[in-house]
Short mmCIF file of C-alpha atoms and ligand atoms in Angstrom, two decimals:
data_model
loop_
_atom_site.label_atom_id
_atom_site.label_comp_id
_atom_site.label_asym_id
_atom_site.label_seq_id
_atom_site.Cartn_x
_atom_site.Cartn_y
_atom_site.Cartn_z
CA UNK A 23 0.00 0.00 0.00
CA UNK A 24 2.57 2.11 0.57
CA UNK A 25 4.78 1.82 -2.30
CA UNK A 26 1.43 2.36 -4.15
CA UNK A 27 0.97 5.40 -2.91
CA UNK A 28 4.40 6.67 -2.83
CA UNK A 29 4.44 5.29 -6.51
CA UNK A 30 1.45 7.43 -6.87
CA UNK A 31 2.74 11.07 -5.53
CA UNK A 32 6.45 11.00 -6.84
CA UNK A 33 5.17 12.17 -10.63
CA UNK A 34 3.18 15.12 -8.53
CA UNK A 35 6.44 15.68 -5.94
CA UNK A 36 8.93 16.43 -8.82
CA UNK A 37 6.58 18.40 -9.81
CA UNK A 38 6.59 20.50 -6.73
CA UNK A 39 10.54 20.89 -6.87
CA UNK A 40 10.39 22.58 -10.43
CA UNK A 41 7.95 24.99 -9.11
CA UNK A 42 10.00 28.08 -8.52
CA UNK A 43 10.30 31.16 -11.13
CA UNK A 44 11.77 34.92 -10.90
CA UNK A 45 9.34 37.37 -11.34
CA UNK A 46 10.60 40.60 -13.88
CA UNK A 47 11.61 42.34 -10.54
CA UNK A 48 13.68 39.65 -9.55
CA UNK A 49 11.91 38.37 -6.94
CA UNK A 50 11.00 34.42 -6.52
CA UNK A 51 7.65 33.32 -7.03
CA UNK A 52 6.04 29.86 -6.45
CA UNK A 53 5.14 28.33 -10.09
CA UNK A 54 2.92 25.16 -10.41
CA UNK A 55 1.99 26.33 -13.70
CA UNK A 56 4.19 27.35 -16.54
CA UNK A 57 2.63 30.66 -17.91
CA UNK A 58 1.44 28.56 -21.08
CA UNK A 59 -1.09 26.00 -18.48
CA UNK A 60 -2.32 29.45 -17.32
CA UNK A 61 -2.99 31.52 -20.62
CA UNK A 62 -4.85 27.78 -21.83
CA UNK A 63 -6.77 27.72 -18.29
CA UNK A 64 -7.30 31.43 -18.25
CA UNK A 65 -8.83 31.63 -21.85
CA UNK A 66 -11.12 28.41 -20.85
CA UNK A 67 -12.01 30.37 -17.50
CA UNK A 68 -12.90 33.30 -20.21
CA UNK A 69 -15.60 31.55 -21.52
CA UNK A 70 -17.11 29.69 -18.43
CA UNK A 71 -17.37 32.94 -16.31
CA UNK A 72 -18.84 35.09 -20.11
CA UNK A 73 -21.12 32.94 -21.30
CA UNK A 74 -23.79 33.38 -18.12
CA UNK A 75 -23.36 36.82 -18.10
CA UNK A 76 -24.02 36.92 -21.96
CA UNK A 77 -27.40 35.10 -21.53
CA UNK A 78 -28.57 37.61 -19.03
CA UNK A 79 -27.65 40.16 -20.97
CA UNK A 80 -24.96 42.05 -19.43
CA UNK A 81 -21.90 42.61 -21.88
CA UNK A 82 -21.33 45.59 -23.93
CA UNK A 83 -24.65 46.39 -23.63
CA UNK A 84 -23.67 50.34 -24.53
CA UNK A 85 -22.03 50.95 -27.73
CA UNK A 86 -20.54 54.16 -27.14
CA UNK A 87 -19.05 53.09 -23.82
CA UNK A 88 -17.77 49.84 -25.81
CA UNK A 89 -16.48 51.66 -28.19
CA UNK A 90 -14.36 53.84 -25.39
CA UNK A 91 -12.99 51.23 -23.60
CA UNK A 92 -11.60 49.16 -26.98
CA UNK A 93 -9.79 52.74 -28.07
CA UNK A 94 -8.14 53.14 -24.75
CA UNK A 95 -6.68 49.36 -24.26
CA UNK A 96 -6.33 49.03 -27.95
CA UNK A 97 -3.29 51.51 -27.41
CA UNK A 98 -2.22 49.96 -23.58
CA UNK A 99 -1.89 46.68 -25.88
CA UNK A 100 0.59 48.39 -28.33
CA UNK A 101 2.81 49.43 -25.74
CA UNK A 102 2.56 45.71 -23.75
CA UNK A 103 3.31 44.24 -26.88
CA UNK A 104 6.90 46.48 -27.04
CA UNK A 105 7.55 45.68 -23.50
CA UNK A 106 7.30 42.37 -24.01
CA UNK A 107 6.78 41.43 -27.68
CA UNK A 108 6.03 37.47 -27.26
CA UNK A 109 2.50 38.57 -26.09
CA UNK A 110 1.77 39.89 -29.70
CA UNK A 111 0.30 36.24 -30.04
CA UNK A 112 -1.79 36.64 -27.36
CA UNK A 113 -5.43 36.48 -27.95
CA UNK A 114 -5.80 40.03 -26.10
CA UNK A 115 -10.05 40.81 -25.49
CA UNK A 116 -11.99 43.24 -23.31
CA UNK A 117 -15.11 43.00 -22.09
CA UNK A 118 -17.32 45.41 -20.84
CA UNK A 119 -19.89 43.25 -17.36
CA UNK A 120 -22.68 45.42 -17.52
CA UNK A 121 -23.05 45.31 -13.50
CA UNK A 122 -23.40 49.12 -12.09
CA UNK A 123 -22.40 48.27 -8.41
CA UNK A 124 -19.71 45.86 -9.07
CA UNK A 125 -16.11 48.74 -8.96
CA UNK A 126 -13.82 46.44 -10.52
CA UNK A 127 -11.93 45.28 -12.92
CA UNK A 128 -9.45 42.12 -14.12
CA UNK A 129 -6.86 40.83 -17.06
CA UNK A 130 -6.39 37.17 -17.01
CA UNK A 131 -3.18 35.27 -18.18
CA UNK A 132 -2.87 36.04 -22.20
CA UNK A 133 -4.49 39.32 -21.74
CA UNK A 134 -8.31 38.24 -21.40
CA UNK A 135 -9.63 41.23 -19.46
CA UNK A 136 -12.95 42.67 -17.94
CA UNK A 137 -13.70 46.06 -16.58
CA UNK A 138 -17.27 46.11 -15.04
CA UNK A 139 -19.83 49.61 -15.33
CA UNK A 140 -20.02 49.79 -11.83
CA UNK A 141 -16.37 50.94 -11.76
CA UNK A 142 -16.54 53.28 -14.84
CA UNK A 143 -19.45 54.85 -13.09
CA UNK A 144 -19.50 54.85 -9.30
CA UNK A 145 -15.97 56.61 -9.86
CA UNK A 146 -16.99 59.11 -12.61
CA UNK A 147 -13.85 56.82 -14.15
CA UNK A 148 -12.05 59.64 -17.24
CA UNK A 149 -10.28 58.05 -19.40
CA UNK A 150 -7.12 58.76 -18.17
CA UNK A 151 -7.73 56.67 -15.28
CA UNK A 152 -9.91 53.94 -16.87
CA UNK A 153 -6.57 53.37 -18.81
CA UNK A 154 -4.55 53.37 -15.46
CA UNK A 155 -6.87 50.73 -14.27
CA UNK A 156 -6.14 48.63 -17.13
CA UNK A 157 -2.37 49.15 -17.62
CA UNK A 158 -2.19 48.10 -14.04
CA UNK A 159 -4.50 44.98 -14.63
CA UNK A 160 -2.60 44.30 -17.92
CA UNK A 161 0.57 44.67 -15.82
CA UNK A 162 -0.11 41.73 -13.73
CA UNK A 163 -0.96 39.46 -16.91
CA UNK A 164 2.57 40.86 -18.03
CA UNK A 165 4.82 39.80 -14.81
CA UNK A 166 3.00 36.52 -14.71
CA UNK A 167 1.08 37.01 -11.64
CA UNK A 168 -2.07 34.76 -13.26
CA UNK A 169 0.17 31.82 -12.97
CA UNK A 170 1.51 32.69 -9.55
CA UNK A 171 -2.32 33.25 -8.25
CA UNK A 172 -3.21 30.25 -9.58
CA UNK A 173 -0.25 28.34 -7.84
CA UNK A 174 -1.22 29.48 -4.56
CA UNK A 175 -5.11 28.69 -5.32
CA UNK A 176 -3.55 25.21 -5.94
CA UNK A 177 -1.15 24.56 -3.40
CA UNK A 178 -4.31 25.30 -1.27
CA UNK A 179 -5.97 22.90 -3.05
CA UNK A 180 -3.34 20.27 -3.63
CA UNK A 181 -6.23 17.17 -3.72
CA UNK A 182 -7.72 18.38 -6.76
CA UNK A 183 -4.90 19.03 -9.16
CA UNK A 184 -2.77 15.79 -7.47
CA UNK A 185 -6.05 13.82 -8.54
CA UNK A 186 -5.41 15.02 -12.40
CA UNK A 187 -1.39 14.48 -11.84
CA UNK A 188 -1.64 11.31 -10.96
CA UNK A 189 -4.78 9.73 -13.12
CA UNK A 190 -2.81 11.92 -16.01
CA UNK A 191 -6.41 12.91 -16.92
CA UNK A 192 -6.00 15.82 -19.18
CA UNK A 193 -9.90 16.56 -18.54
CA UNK A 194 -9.31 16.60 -14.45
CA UNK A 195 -6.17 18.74 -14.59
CA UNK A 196 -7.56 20.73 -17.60
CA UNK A 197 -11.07 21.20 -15.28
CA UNK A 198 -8.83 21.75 -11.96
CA UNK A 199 -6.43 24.61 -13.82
CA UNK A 200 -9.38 26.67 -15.39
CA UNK A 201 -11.24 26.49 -11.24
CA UNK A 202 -7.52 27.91 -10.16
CA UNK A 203 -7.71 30.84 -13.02
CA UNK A 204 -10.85 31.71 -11.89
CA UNK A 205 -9.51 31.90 -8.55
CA UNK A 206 -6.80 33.77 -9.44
CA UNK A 207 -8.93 36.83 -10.11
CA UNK A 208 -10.47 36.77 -7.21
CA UNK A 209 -7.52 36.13 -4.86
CA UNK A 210 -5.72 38.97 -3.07
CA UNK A 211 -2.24 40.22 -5.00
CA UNK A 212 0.74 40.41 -2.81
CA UNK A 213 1.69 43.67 -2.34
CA UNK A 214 4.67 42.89 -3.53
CA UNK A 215 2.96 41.94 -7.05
CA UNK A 216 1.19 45.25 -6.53
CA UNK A 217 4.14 47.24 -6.67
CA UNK A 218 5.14 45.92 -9.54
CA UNK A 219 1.75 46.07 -11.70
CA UNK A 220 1.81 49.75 -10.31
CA UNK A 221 5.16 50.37 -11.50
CA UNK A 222 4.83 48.87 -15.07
CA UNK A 223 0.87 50.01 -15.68
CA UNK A 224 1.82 53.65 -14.82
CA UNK A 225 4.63 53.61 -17.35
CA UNK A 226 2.11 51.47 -20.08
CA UNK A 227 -0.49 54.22 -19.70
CA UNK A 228 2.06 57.08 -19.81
CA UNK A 229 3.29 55.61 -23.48
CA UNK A 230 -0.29 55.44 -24.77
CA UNK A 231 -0.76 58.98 -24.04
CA UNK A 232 -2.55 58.87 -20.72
CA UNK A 233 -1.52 60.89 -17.88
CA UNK A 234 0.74 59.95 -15.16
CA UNK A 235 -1.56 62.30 -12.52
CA UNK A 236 -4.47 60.25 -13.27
CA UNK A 237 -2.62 56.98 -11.84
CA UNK A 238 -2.83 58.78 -8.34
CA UNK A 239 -6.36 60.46 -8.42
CA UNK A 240 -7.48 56.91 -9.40
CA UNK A 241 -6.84 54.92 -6.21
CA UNK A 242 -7.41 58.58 -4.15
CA UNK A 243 -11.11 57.81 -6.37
CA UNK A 244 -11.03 54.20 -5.29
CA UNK A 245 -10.43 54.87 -1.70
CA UNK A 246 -13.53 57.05 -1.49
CA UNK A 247 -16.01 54.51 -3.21
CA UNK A 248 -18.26 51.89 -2.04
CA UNK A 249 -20.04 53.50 0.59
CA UNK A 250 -18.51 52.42 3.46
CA UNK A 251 -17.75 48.55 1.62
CA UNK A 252 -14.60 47.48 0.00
CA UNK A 253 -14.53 48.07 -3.76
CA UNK A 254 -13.85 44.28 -5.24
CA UNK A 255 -11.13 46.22 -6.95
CA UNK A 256 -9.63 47.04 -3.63
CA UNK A 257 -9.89 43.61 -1.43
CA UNK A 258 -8.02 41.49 -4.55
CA UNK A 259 -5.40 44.93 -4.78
CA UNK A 260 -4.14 45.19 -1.61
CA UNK A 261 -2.12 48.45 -1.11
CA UNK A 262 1.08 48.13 -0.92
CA UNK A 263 3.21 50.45 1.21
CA UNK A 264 2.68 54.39 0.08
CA UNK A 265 1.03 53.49 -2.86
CA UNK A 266 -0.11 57.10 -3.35
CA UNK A 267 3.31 58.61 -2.79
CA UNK A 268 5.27 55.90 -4.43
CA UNK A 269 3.21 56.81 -7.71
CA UNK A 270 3.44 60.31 -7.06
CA UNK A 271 7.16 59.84 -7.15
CA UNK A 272 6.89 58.11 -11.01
CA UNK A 273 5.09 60.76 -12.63
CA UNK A 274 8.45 63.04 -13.16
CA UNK A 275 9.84 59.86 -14.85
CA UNK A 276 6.52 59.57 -16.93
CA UNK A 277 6.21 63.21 -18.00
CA UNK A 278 8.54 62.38 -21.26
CA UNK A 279 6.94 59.45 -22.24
CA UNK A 280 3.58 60.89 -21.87
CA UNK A 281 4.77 64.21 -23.66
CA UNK A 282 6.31 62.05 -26.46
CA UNK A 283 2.84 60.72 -27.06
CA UNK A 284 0.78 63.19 -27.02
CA UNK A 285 3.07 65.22 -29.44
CA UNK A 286 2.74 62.17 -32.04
CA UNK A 287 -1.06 62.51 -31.70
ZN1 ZN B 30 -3.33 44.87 -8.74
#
């Protein structure tokens, strides 16, 4: 019995050992999934959490507001692309969840991504800062975090996925990774992994010809919403230490890039 079972978790403990990657900051992160598994789960996840909202009715419902979004990451997905130009294959999409309470927003592995009316409206959202939301969410989908989320929703779940390891069941692992990318979006980000998406999504926004300033009256925005609830937006993007002032300190470094952009306008 025992040699069956140890027979039965060695494929899934090797597994385990590979797990570790470097984030673009340099710092370690815990990797259960290559980025590939998660851009596969992710754009399965996609469909599973679309498709209900489709059949009642709530995406893109308003042209004009469609049509605003699309222009703004349309550009954020230029510069992404230059920053790191493997993701030009990605299957990049936006959606627009017609849900006028919900303040939040997400961008799955491969650049699947969501921003919901509630978010746009509650926070009079310009468009300046409805592309800092984005850069920010793209950001994350840049540095990887998708695959890291999903990691830690597995490790917490290490009886589902070792099920799919060990019966090899592409279905079961395949069913297991898309659960774990829908988790990911609705995990908390370290702050450490909110630093970063701060620091990139600031500088993505800036080179699309979006203003620094509006990265900082954003979360100021953000803070103030909800009526006395947490914004979804804010309890799965924790702030990290001096968020405001840390951005606040970027903007001088932004200035040119935004300037350069505007100018080719
Ligand atoms: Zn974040």
């Amino acid at each position: 019995m025992a040699l069956v079972l140890r027979s039965l978790l060695l494929p899934f403990m090797c597994f385990l050992i590979t797990a570790c990657a470097v984030s673009p900051t340099g710092r370690k992160q815990l990797m259960l999934v290559s980025e590939q598994q998660a851009i596969d789960a992710s754009s399965e996840a996609y469909v599973q959490m679309l498709a209900p909202l489709e059949k009642q009715g709530k995406l893109d419902n308003d042209p004009a507001l469609t049509q605003r979004v699309q222009t703004i990451t349309k550009k954020l997905i230029v510069e992404a692309i230059k920053l790191r130009p493997e993701t030009r294959s990605w299957e990049w999409n936006v959606k627009i969840i017609d849900e006028p309470d919900t303040i939040n927003a997400w961008c799955m592995a491969g650049g699947k991504m969501a921003i919901y009316t509630g978010l746009i409206n509650k926070l009079s959202a310009t468009d300046d800062e409805i592309a800092q939301v984005m850069g920010h969410e793209i950001s994350h989908a840049l540095a990887n975090h998708t695959a890291e989320r999903m990691s830690v929703a597995m490790a917490s779940s290490l009886g589902v996925l070792a099920v799919g390891v060990i019966t090899d069941s592409r279905a079961t692992t395949m069913a297991a990774t898309a659960v774990a990318a829908k988790l990911a979006i609705e995990l908390p980000n370290s702050r450490t992994s909110e630093s970063e998406a701060d620091r990139i999504g600031i500088e993505i926004a800036a080179k699309a010809g979006y203003s620094p300033y509006a990265a900082v009256s954003l979360w100021q925005k953000m803070a103030k919403a909800g009526n006395g609830k947490t914004p979804e937006f804010l309890s799965t993007h924790p702030a990290p230490e001096n968020r405001e002032q840390v951005l606040r300190s970027l903007i001088p470094q932004m200035m040119p890039y935004y300037e350069k952009a505007r100018s080719n306008n």
